[in-house]
Amino acid sequence: MYSGASEIARQVDAAFYWIGGICVVLLIGITAVMVLFVIRYRRARRPEAVQIEGSLPLEVTWIVVPTLIVLFMFFKGYEGFKLMRAVPEDAQVVEVVGQRWFWTFIYPEQGITSDRLYAPVGRPIKLEMTAPADDVVHSLYLPAFRVKEDCVPGKKSYLWFQPEQEGRYHIFCAEYCGKDHSRMITELVVLSPEQYLAWLGRKVSDRNKPVVMAQAMDPDSAEIKERDGAALFKTFCVSCHGPEGLGGLVENARDFTKLEGWKRSSRWRITWRRSTREATGRKPRPRRSSSSTWTSVWARSRSRDGPFPLNRRRGRTSRTPAAQTARPTAVAWADRQSHAAAARSGRGKERKQRCWRPFST
Amino acid sequence: MDVAAGAAAPDYLRAGRGLASWLTTTDHKRIGILYLVAILVFFLFAVCLGLMIRLELFSPGEQFVGNQGYNRILTLHGITMIFLFIIPSVPAVFGNFFLPIQIGANDVSFPRLNLASWYFYIGGGLFALGSVILGGVDTGWTFYIPYSSDTADNVYLPILAAFILGWSSILTGLNFIVTVHRLRVASMPWFRMPLFVWALYATSWIQILATPVVGITLLLILLERLLGIGIFDPAKGGDPVLYQHLFWIYSHPAVYIMVLPAMGVVSEIVPVFCRKTIFGYNFIAISSLAIAGIGSLVWGHHMFTSGMADLERIVFSLLTFLVAIPSGVKVFNWLATMYKGSIRLGTPFLYALAFIFLFSVGGFTGLLQGALSTDIHIHDTSFIVAHFHYTMFGGGGVMFLGALHYWFPKMFGRMYHEGAALVAFTLFFVGFNCLYFPLFLAGLAGMPRRYADYLPEYLVYHRTSTVGSWIMVAGIALMIANLLRAFFKGRKAEQNPWGGATLEWTVPSPPPAHQFASPPVVTRGPYEYGREHASG
């Protein structure tokens, strides 16, 4: 197990060693006794068994002793858990939104967002988590810090941790959430306090940097790629196109929700899911399956668009064809880390690469 | 003891001819066989799906089914294994066949209801298979809301399948409870019942008390999808976590439905092969009821990260630890039964030993999951997958195979090749550990579950695991081949090949359609080898 060396991780690991250790000893004991009995009391050696009905003292022993042992284990687990739920006063709050299939980290004080979690070393971070009401349950999992908590639509949950070493750590989605569940991965980047401040500064100035309209209308342009789409939208686009992206606040402001690749994702923000084309280098595929066996054709005719009323989709935004068929954040969270390189070398190569290597530089 | 009812009477296999005589039978033994055939078919089907999962995970990246294909295979594997294999396996096959015989009855209390349960089972199975034809389902076997109310896949069929299978389960449980109460021979008081009957009795209570909850919950999903009633929909003031509570109120006790009957089979096999009375009969019998009781109060440990209140998590964690005690009592009593026994290492006994080992691994790793802080790390990782397979497959599944080897000569009157059975068992056991143990390590290293794809650092665990699946499947294939061969041309089995002392060994192999012409008289406990040797 790798570790980000935090107090929580140490407590949890101690509980692992205590409970696991006791279990291993007991398991070896049980197995050894079993094997020993099979060898010693095999029929060839002992044709006649000694009849023993039972023994009350023994029964009491193996009820009482295991009870004490498991109560000890309960206590060990409880200890670490208490620490996990006791957030220090000075913790920095970062809001987290889990959506199919990407994470958004919001720094409310600075008003910036990021698709990776940045944190300074040594400071406790409290993650306040949720998922949009029209999404599904996700679960933010930071294995290096031994913490995990579900993002439940419409509810709030929290966890905290305190990184003690700089580095990059996996963040997984641990609650099954559909097609790209296994690709809903991002990372925690722990920086030194100076680097972290520099990063914050860059993000804030990026947010405030004016935008050239000609560039903003081309989602593939390098200037736009390097910026945070959500922050950009919130700062600039929103003034004419409105928080819902419906347009019409000034003359000729388009309705973005009619464009492919757009997603109205939460009540807080509109996230521009440009990563689709960026990742695959292709137009989104027309429908969910290109296969045309009779079963799939029939199934399709019965399911989404067919006349069968039970299957008609209920018109949630996440079910719009664009959002469904786009192959969004999918493959490419890895690529996101080197947009420029990807642009230079030509996109599409990454897709063929069988092992994506997220953190190689 | 009563001598078998008329050796001249045709056995139950030959009592009627033709498919119709099977499909309309009300003989509990024939219904047991009907279940056996159907369950084996579904089991092998789900094994193939499991194999596909492992093949997809052989390397990182997309192998051959893709993400959505993987999710659908995973879901179908779960639904088939749980609802169509593990839950009905031991009770429906061996419970139906042997529960009445073991208590000296000629049939269950409601034979026609018993047949109806089988048709419910088949109906549910067809619905589940129907969902494949309609393109598959991607919700996972837990049907978590809001995913299942939101997905584009057709979840009506698998949900209806689970609902109908629930009826089959409830009716079988009801039948067994009434049978145990009403049809036990007069000379068999409660504490002279075989432990297998005790285990089935406890299981049946869970089945009729817990299954309706999941039935209602599944109907709520349908209403949510059809009418948008919003009980689980946060946009309308509902609560997705409520669904998880309702689901696990059934589905946690359900794991005891899966494993208690298996424990009952172990309690039968161990004394017979040690030729020794069982150690602590009363404690084993009562521990079945204790597991059923406490096991109904611990569902929240599936939800330690779901955002429940902290106090709830603490209480559920404490209760979870208590349920370990009666399971431990059983294991210790089985070991004590072996002490100073006269052990014959027959194939069924090997399965029982494998059960004790595998279930102990599963149980001990369960303690790591019951503890709060450790569970938060391993929750929803492949550690859970490994734990679940060690307890359910290593427990319920292994003892289904063990029971099949134990009672095969009684059910079919033929004996399988013991050497081949031993090889098959070894392959199975080695493959099993090779398949599931690496997943513990992957889980500890942070590999989340239900991932169609994984980071390269988890490669070694997944690859070992996939190789293990090949070994295990080879074992299963050999086992099935061996049993099929035995069915057609195995040598004739004696009436009591293992030297058992329970009532089923006093009737011919295979038993006649009407096993007891007059009620047998039970003069001793089911495992009392001391007073009188089992001679049949």
PDB file of N, CA and C in Angstrom, chain B residues 239-316:
ATOM      1  N   ASP B 239     -34.901  10.471  -1.479  1.00  0.00           N
ATOM      2  CA  ASP B 239     -33.576  10.225  -0.925  1.00  0.00           C
ATOM      3  C   ASP B 239     -32.982   8.944  -1.508  1.00  0.00           C
ATOM      4  N   PRO B 240     -31.898   9.071  -2.290  1.00  0.00           N
ATOM      5  CA  PRO B 240     -31.299   7.858  -2.868  1.00  0.00           C
ATOM      6  C   PRO B 240     -30.766   6.906  -1.801  1.00  0.00           C
ATOM      7  N   VAL B 241     -30.380   7.441  -0.658  1.00  0.00           N
ATOM      8  CA  VAL B 241     -29.819   6.566   0.380  1.00  0.00           C
ATOM      9  C   VAL B 241     -30.912   5.687   0.982  1.00  0.00           C
ATOM     10  N   LEU B 242     -32.148   6.178   0.963  1.00  0.00           N
ATOM     11  CA  LEU B 242     -33.268   5.358   1.437  1.00  0.00           C
ATOM     12  C   LEU B 242     -33.329   4.054   0.656  1.00  0.00           C
ATOM     13  N   TYR B 243     -33.091   4.159  -0.659  1.00  0.00           N
ATOM     14  CA  TYR B 243     -33.101   2.933  -1.458  1.00  0.00           C
ATOM     15  C   TYR B 243     -32.053   1.957  -0.951  1.00  0.00           C
ATOM     16  N   GLN B 244     -30.873   2.487  -0.659  1.00  0.00           N
ATOM     17  CA  GLN B 244     -29.804   1.580  -0.217  1.00  0.00           C
ATOM     18  C   GLN B 244     -30.201   0.879   1.073  1.00  0.00           C
ATOM     19  N   HIS B 245     -30.833   1.617   1.990  1.00  0.00           N
ATOM     20  CA  HIS B 245     -31.303   0.976   3.223  1.00  0.00           C
ATOM     21  C   HIS B 245     -32.282  -0.148   2.904  1.00  0.00           C
ATOM     22  N   LEU B 246     -33.292   0.182   2.106  1.00  0.00           N
ATOM     23  CA  LEU B 246     -34.322  -0.821   1.819  1.00  0.00           C
ATOM     24  C   LEU B 246     -33.714  -2.024   1.127  1.00  0.00           C
ATOM     25  N   PHE B 247     -32.792  -1.763   0.207  1.00  0.00           N
ATOM     26  CA  PHE B 247     -32.188  -2.870  -0.531  1.00  0.00           C
ATOM     27  C   PHE B 247     -31.397  -3.780   0.409  1.00  0.00           C
ATOM     28  N   TRP B 248     -30.607  -3.187   1.279  1.00  0.00           N
ATOM     29  CA  TRP B 248     -29.742  -4.033   2.112  1.00  0.00           C
ATOM     30  C   TRP B 248     -30.481  -4.655   3.283  1.00  0.00           C
ATOM     31  N   ILE B 249     -31.644  -4.103   3.639  1.00  0.00           N
ATOM     32  CA  ILE B 249     -32.440  -4.768   4.678  1.00  0.00           C
ATOM     33  C   ILE B 249     -32.754  -6.192   4.232  1.00  0.00           C
ATOM     34  N   TYR B 250     -32.986  -6.362   2.930  1.00  0.00           N
ATOM     35  CA  TYR B 250     -33.122  -7.728   2.436  1.00  0.00           C
ATOM     36  C   TYR B 250     -31.770  -8.355   2.140  1.00  0.00           C
ATOM     37  N   SER B 251     -30.946  -7.607   1.432  1.00  0.00           N
ATOM     38  CA  SER B 251     -29.834  -8.275   0.781  1.00  0.00           C
ATOM     39  C   SER B 251     -28.729  -8.628   1.752  1.00  0.00           C
ATOM     40  N   HIS B 252     -28.712  -8.007   2.928  1.00  0.00           N
ATOM     41  CA  HIS B 252     -27.744  -8.560   3.872  1.00  0.00           C
ATOM     42  C   HIS B 252     -28.214  -9.868   4.465  1.00  0.00           C
ATOM     43  N   PRO B 253     -29.447  -9.931   5.017  1.00  0.00           N
ATOM     44  CA  PRO B 253     -29.922 -11.263   5.435  1.00  0.00           C
ATOM     45  C   PRO B 253     -29.816 -12.294   4.318  1.00  0.00           C
ATOM     46  N   ALA B 254     -29.948 -11.823   3.068  1.00  0.00           N
ATOM     47  CA  ALA B 254     -29.872 -12.769   1.957  1.00  0.00           C
ATOM     48  C   ALA B 254     -28.540 -13.497   1.918  1.00  0.00           C
ATOM     49  N   VAL B 255     -27.464 -12.861   2.371  1.00  0.00           N
ATOM     50  CA  VAL B 255     -26.194 -13.603   2.334  1.00  0.00           C
ATOM     51  C   VAL B 255     -26.235 -14.751   3.331  1.00  0.00           C
ATOM     52  N   TYR B 256     -27.068 -14.610   4.368  1.00  0.00           N
ATOM     53  CA  TYR B 256     -27.211 -15.748   5.277  1.00  0.00           C
ATOM     54  C   TYR B 256     -28.131 -16.797   4.689  1.00  0.00           C
ATOM     55  N   ILE B 257     -29.089 -16.363   3.841  1.00  0.00           N
ATOM     56  CA  ILE B 257     -29.858 -17.357   3.089  1.00  0.00           C
ATOM     57  C   ILE B 257     -28.896 -18.191   2.256  1.00  0.00           C
ATOM     58  N   MET B 258     -27.846 -17.524   1.760  1.00  0.00           N
ATOM     59  CA  MET B 258     -26.919 -18.227   0.888  1.00  0.00           C
ATOM     60  C   MET B 258     -25.994 -19.147   1.671  1.00  0.00           C
ATOM     61  N   VAL B 259     -25.635 -18.758   2.891  1.00  0.00           N
ATOM     62  CA  VAL B 259     -24.559 -19.505   3.531  1.00  0.00           C
ATOM     63  C   VAL B 259     -25.047 -20.409   4.662  1.00  0.00           C
ATOM     64  N   LEU B 260     -26.197 -20.102   5.285  1.00  0.00           N
ATOM     65  CA  LEU B 260     -26.661 -20.958   6.387  1.00  0.00           C
ATOM     66  C   LEU B 260     -26.922 -22.399   5.956  1.00  0.00           C
ATOM     67  N   PRO B 261     -27.630 -22.623   4.849  1.00  0.00           N
ATOM     68  CA  PRO B 261     -27.843 -24.014   4.442  1.00  0.00           C
ATOM     69  C   PRO B 261     -26.519 -24.729   4.175  1.00  0.00           C
ATOM     70  N   ALA B 262     -25.553 -23.969   3.641  1.00  0.00           N
ATOM     71  CA  ALA B 262     -24.246 -24.575   3.398  1.00  0.00           C
ATOM     72  C   ALA B 262     -23.625 -25.013   4.717  1.00  0.00           C
ATOM     73  N   MET B 263     -23.767 -24.166   5.748  1.00  0.00           N
ATOM     74  CA  MET B 263     -23.255 -24.559   7.054  1.00  0.00           C
ATOM     75  C   MET B 263     -23.971 -25.810   7.557  1.00  0.00           C
ATOM     76  N   GLY B 264     -25.258 -25.909   7.243  1.00  0.00           N
ATOM     77  CA  GLY B 264     -25.996 -27.104   7.613  1.00  0.00           C
ATOM     78  C   GLY B 264     -25.412 -28.348   6.963  1.00  0.00           C
ATOM     79  N   VAL B 265     -25.023 -28.222   5.697  1.00  0.00           N
ATOM     80  CA  VAL B 265     -24.439 -29.377   5.003  1.00  0.00           C
ATOM     81  C   VAL B 265     -23.114 -29.761   5.660  1.00  0.00           C
ATOM     82  N   VAL B 266     -22.304 -28.751   6.030  1.00  0.00           N
ATOM     83  CA  VAL B 266     -21.034 -29.062   6.700  1.00  0.00           C
ATOM     84  C   VAL B 266     -21.310 -29.819   7.992  1.00  0.00           C
ATOM     85  N   SER B 267     -22.326 -29.375   8.736  1.00  0.00           N
ATOM     86  CA  SER B 267     -22.654 -30.045   9.991  1.00  0.00           C
ATOM     87  C   SER B 267     -23.117 -31.475   9.760  1.00  0.00           C
ATOM     88  N   GLU B 268     -23.605 -31.794   8.571  1.00  0.00           N
ATOM     89  CA  GLU B 268     -23.937 -33.185   8.256  1.00  0.00           C
ATOM     90  C   GLU B 268     -22.691 -33.982   7.910  1.00  0.00           C
ATOM     91  N   ILE B 269     -21.852 -33.385   7.066  1.00  0.00           N
ATOM     92  CA  ILE B 269     -20.737 -34.145   6.496  1.00  0.00           C
ATOM     93  C   ILE B 269     -19.668 -34.429   7.549  1.00  0.00           C
ATOM     94  N   VAL B 270     -19.371 -33.411   8.380  1.00  0.00           N
ATOM     95  CA  VAL B 270     -18.248 -33.578   9.310  1.00  0.00           C
ATOM     96  C   VAL B 270     -18.435 -34.780  10.247  1.00  0.00           C
ATOM     97  N   PRO B 271     -19.560 -34.925  10.959  1.00  0.00           N
ATOM     98  CA  PRO B 271     -19.682 -36.094  11.846  1.00  0.00           C
ATOM     99  C   PRO B 271     -19.675 -37.415  11.092  1.00  0.00           C
ATOM    100  N   VAL B 272     -20.275 -37.427   9.885  1.00  0.00           N
ATOM    101  CA  VAL B 272     -20.342 -38.691   9.152  1.00  0.00           C
ATOM    102  C   VAL B 272     -18.939 -39.169   8.787  1.00  0.00           C
ATOM    103  N   PHE B 273     -18.093 -38.242   8.335  1.00  0.00           N
ATOM    104  CA  PHE B 273     -16.764 -38.663   7.885  1.00  0.00           C
ATOM    105  C   PHE B 273     -15.781 -38.798   9.035  1.00  0.00           C
ATOM    106  N   CYS B 274     -16.148 -38.279  10.220  1.00  0.00           N
ATOM    107  CA  CYS B 274     -15.312 -38.513  11.397  1.00  0.00           C
ATOM    108  C   CYS B 274     -15.870 -39.684  12.200  1.00  0.00           C
ATOM    109  N   ARG B 275     -17.005 -40.191  11.783  1.00  0.00           N
ATOM    110  CA  ARG B 275     -17.726 -41.240  12.478  1.00  0.00           C
ATOM    111  C   ARG B 275     -17.813 -40.928  13.968  1.00  0.00           C
ATOM    112  N   LYS B 276     -18.289 -39.747  14.203  1.00  0.00           N
ATOM    113  CA  LYS B 276     -18.269 -39.253  15.579  1.00  0.00           C
ATOM    114  C   LYS B 276     -19.443 -38.317  15.749  1.00  0.00           C
ATOM    115  N   THR B 277     -20.015 -38.332  16.927  1.00  0.00           N
ATOM    116  CA  THR B 277     -21.159 -37.455  17.156  1.00  0.00           C
ATOM    117  C   THR B 277     -20.713 -36.004  17.075  1.00  0.00           C
ATOM    118  N   ILE B 278     -21.629 -35.142  16.652  1.00  0.00           N
ATOM    119  CA  ILE B 278     -21.220 -33.746  16.479  1.00  0.00           C
ATOM    120  C   ILE B 278     -20.993 -33.120  17.845  1.00  0.00           C
ATOM    121  N   PHE B 279     -19.987 -32.259  17.891  1.00  0.00           N
ATOM    122  CA  PHE B 279     -19.626 -31.594  19.135  1.00  0.00           C
ATOM    123  C   PHE B 279     -20.535 -30.381  19.312  1.00  0.00           C
ATOM    124  N   GLY B 280     -21.195 -30.277  20.435  1.00  0.00           N
ATOM    125  CA  GLY B 280     -22.006 -29.093  20.733  1.00  0.00           C
ATOM    126  C   GLY B 280     -23.206 -28.927  19.818  1.00  0.00           C
ATOM    127  N   TYR B 281     -24.002 -30.009  19.708  1.00  0.00           N
ATOM    128  CA  TYR B 281     -25.180 -29.976  18.832  1.00  0.00           C
ATOM    129  C   TYR B 281     -26.046 -28.750  19.102  1.00  0.00           C
ATOM    130  N   ASN B 282     -26.366 -28.529  20.392  1.00  0.00           N
ATOM    131  CA  ASN B 282     -27.287 -27.438  20.714  1.00  0.00           C
ATOM    132  C   ASN B 282     -26.722 -26.096  20.284  1.00  0.00           C
ATOM    133  N   PHE B 283     -25.420 -25.937  20.477  1.00  0.00           N
ATOM    134  CA  PHE B 283     -24.819 -24.645  20.152  1.00  0.00           C
ATOM    135  C   PHE B 283     -24.849 -24.396  18.645  1.00  0.00           C
ATOM    136  N   ILE B 284     -24.604 -25.453  17.870  1.00  0.00           N
ATOM    137  CA  ILE B 284     -24.658 -25.272  16.408  1.00  0.00           C
ATOM    138  C   ILE B 284     -26.078 -24.950  15.980  1.00  0.00           C
ATOM    139  N   ALA B 285     -27.045 -25.676  16.571  1.00  0.00           N
ATOM    140  CA  ALA B 285     -28.437 -25.449  16.182  1.00  0.00           C
ATOM    141  C   ALA B 285     -28.849 -24.017  16.511  1.00  0.00           C
ATOM    142  N   ILE B 286     -28.544 -23.583  17.739  1.00  0.00           N
ATOM    143  CA  ILE B 286     -28.973 -22.244  18.149  1.00  0.00           C
ATOM    144  C   ILE B 286     -28.208 -21.168  17.380  1.00  0.00           C
ATOM    145  N   SER B 287     -26.928 -21.456  17.056  1.00  0.00           N
ATOM    146  CA  SER B 287     -26.153 -20.430  16.355  1.00  0.00           C
ATOM    147  C   SER B 287     -26.763 -20.132  14.984  1.00  0.00           C
ATOM    148  N   SER B 288     -27.423 -21.117  14.368  1.00  0.00           N
ATOM    149  CA  SER B 288     -28.109 -20.843  13.100  1.00  0.00           C
ATOM    150  C   SER B 288     -29.173 -19.776  13.308  1.00  0.00           C
ATOM    151  N   LEU B 289     -29.948 -19.943  14.390  1.00  0.00           N
ATOM    152  CA  LEU B 289     -30.996 -18.960  14.654  1.00  0.00           C
ATOM    153  C   LEU B 289     -30.378 -17.611  15.017  1.00  0.00           C
ATOM    154  N   ALA B 290     -29.258 -17.646  15.767  1.00  0.00           N
ATOM    155  CA  ALA B 290     -28.615 -16.391  16.160  1.00  0.00           C
ATOM    156  C   ALA B 290     -28.113 -15.643  14.936  1.00  0.00           C
ATOM    157  N   ILE B 291     -27.517 -16.392  14.002  1.00  0.00           N
ATOM    158  CA  ILE B 291     -27.040 -15.740  12.770  1.00  0.00           C
ATOM    159  C   ILE B 291     -28.214 -15.115  12.028  1.00  0.00           C
ATOM    160  N   ALA B 292     -29.311 -15.876  11.933  1.00  0.00           N
ATOM    161  CA  ALA B 292     -30.483 -15.341  11.232  1.00  0.00           C
ATOM    162  C   ALA B 292     -30.990 -14.088  11.928  1.00  0.00           C
ATOM    163  N   GLY B 293     -30.988 -14.102  13.265  1.00  0.00           N
ATOM    164  CA  GLY B 293     -31.512 -12.957  14.016  1.00  0.00           C
ATOM    165  C   GLY B 293     -30.608 -11.745  13.926  1.00  0.00           C
ATOM    166  N   ILE B 294     -29.342 -11.892  14.368  1.00  0.00           N
ATOM    167  CA  ILE B 294     -28.432 -10.736  14.364  1.00  0.00           C
ATOM    168  C   ILE B 294     -28.171 -10.284  12.933  1.00  0.00           C
ATOM    169  N   GLY B 295     -28.088 -11.267  12.022  1.00  0.00           N
ATOM    170  CA  GLY B 295     -27.798 -10.938  10.635  1.00  0.00           C
ATOM    171  C   GLY B 295     -28.843 -10.021  10.013  1.00  0.00           C
ATOM    172  N   SER B 296     -30.022  -9.964  10.609  1.00  0.00           N
ATOM    173  CA  SER B 296     -31.055  -9.085  10.062  1.00  0.00           C
ATOM    174  C   SER B 296     -30.877  -7.644  10.511  1.00  0.00           C
ATOM    175  N   LEU B 297     -29.918  -7.400  11.404  1.00  0.00           N
ATOM    176  CA  LEU B 297     -29.786  -6.056  11.977  1.00  0.00           C
ATOM    177  C   LEU B 297     -28.497  -5.361  11.567  1.00  0.00           C
ATOM    178  N   VAL B 298     -27.801  -5.886  10.597  1.00  0.00           N
ATOM    179  CA  VAL B 298     -26.467  -5.357  10.317  1.00  0.00           C
ATOM    180  C   VAL B 298     -26.330  -4.770   8.916  1.00  0.00           C
ATOM    181  N   TRP B 299     -27.461  -4.554   8.236  1.00  0.00           N
ATOM    182  CA  TRP B 299     -27.364  -4.198   6.826  1.00  0.00           C
ATOM    183  C   TRP B 299     -26.557  -2.925   6.574  1.00  0.00           C
ATOM    184  N   GLY B 300     -26.555  -2.032   7.580  1.00  0.00           N
ATOM    185  CA  GLY B 300     -25.908  -0.741   7.354  1.00  0.00           C
ATOM    186  C   GLY B 300     -24.424  -0.828   7.060  1.00  0.00           C
ATOM    187  N   HIS B 301     -23.782  -1.990   7.325  1.00  0.00           N
ATOM    188  CA  HIS B 301     -22.349  -2.039   7.060  1.00  0.00           C
ATOM    189  C   HIS B 301     -22.032  -2.070   5.566  1.00  0.00           C
ATOM    190  N   HIS B 302     -23.062  -2.147   4.733  1.00  0.00           N
ATOM    191  CA  HIS B 302     -22.817  -1.995   3.298  1.00  0.00           C
ATOM    192  C   HIS B 302     -22.733  -0.526   2.911  1.00  0.00           C
ATOM    193  N   MET B 303     -22.997   0.356   3.876  1.00  0.00           N
ATOM    194  CA  MET B 303     -23.207   1.761   3.532  1.00  0.00           C
ATOM    195  C   MET B 303     -22.347   2.689   4.369  1.00  0.00           C
ATOM    196  N   PHE B 304     -21.183   2.199   4.808  1.00  0.00           N
ATOM    197  CA  PHE B 304     -20.374   3.033   5.695  1.00  0.00           C
ATOM    198  C   PHE B 304     -19.892   4.316   5.019  1.00  0.00           C
ATOM    199  N   THR B 305     -19.857   4.338   3.698  1.00  0.00           N
ATOM    200  CA  THR B 305     -19.421   5.577   3.051  1.00  0.00           C
ATOM    201  C   THR B 305     -20.574   6.304   2.372  1.00  0.00           C
ATOM    202  N   SER B 306     -21.805   5.883   2.631  1.00  0.00           N
ATOM    203  CA  SER B 306     -22.922   6.443   1.861  1.00  0.00           C
ATOM    204  C   SER B 306     -23.366   7.792   2.374  1.00  0.00           C
ATOM    205  N   GLY B 307     -22.744   8.284   3.425  1.00  0.00           N
ATOM    206  CA  GLY B 307     -23.169   9.555   3.973  1.00  0.00           C
ATOM    207  C   GLY B 307     -24.220   9.395   5.063  1.00  0.00           C
ATOM    208  N   MET B 308     -24.339   8.188   5.644  1.00  0.00           N
ATOM    209  CA  MET B 308     -25.207   8.010   6.808  1.00  0.00           C
ATOM    210  C   MET B 308     -24.672   8.839   7.972  1.00  0.00           C
ATOM    211  N   ALA B 309     -25.527   9.044   8.964  1.00  0.00           N
ATOM    212  CA  ALA B 309     -25.067   9.719  10.171  1.00  0.00           C
ATOM    213  C   ALA B 309     -23.957   8.898  10.830  1.00  0.00           C
ATOM    214  N   ASP B 310     -23.024   9.586  11.468  1.00  0.00           N
ATOM    215  CA  ASP B 310     -21.885   8.893  12.075  1.00  0.00           C
ATOM    216  C   ASP B 310     -22.335   7.874  13.121  1.00  0.00           C
ATOM    217  N   LEU B 311     -23.339   8.241  13.909  1.00  0.00           N
ATOM    218  CA  LEU B 311     -23.795   7.332  14.961  1.00  0.00           C
ATOM    219  C   LEU B 311     -24.334   6.034  14.348  1.00  0.00           C
ATOM    220  N   GLU B 312     -25.076   6.173  13.253  1.00  0.00           N
ATOM    221  CA  GLU B 312     -25.585   4.979  12.575  1.00  0.00           C
ATOM    222  C   GLU B 312     -24.440   4.048  12.199  1.00  0.00           C
ATOM    223  N   ARG B 313     -23.396   4.635  11.667  1.00  0.00           N
ATOM    224  CA  ARG B 313     -22.275   3.797  11.229  1.00  0.00           C
ATOM    225  C   ARG B 313     -21.672   3.066  12.418  1.00  0.00           C
ATOM    226  N   ILE B 314     -21.554   3.776  13.542  1.00  0.00           N
ATOM    227  CA  ILE B 314     -20.928   3.157  14.711  1.00  0.00           C
ATOM    228  C   ILE B 314     -21.784   2.000  15.207  1.00  0.00           C
ATOM    229  N   VAL B 315     -23.102   2.213  15.285  1.00  0.00           N
ATOM    230  CA  VAL B 315     -23.985   1.156  15.789  1.00  0.00           C
ATOM    231  C   VAL B 315     -23.950  -0.052  14.854  1.00  0.00           C
ATOM    232  N   PHE B 316     -24.008   0.207  13.555  1.00  0.00           N
ATOM    233  CA  PHE B 316     -23.989  -0.915  12.617  1.00  0.00           C
ATOM    234  C   PHE B 316     -22.665  -1.660  12.680  1.00  0.00           C
TER     235      PHE B 316
END
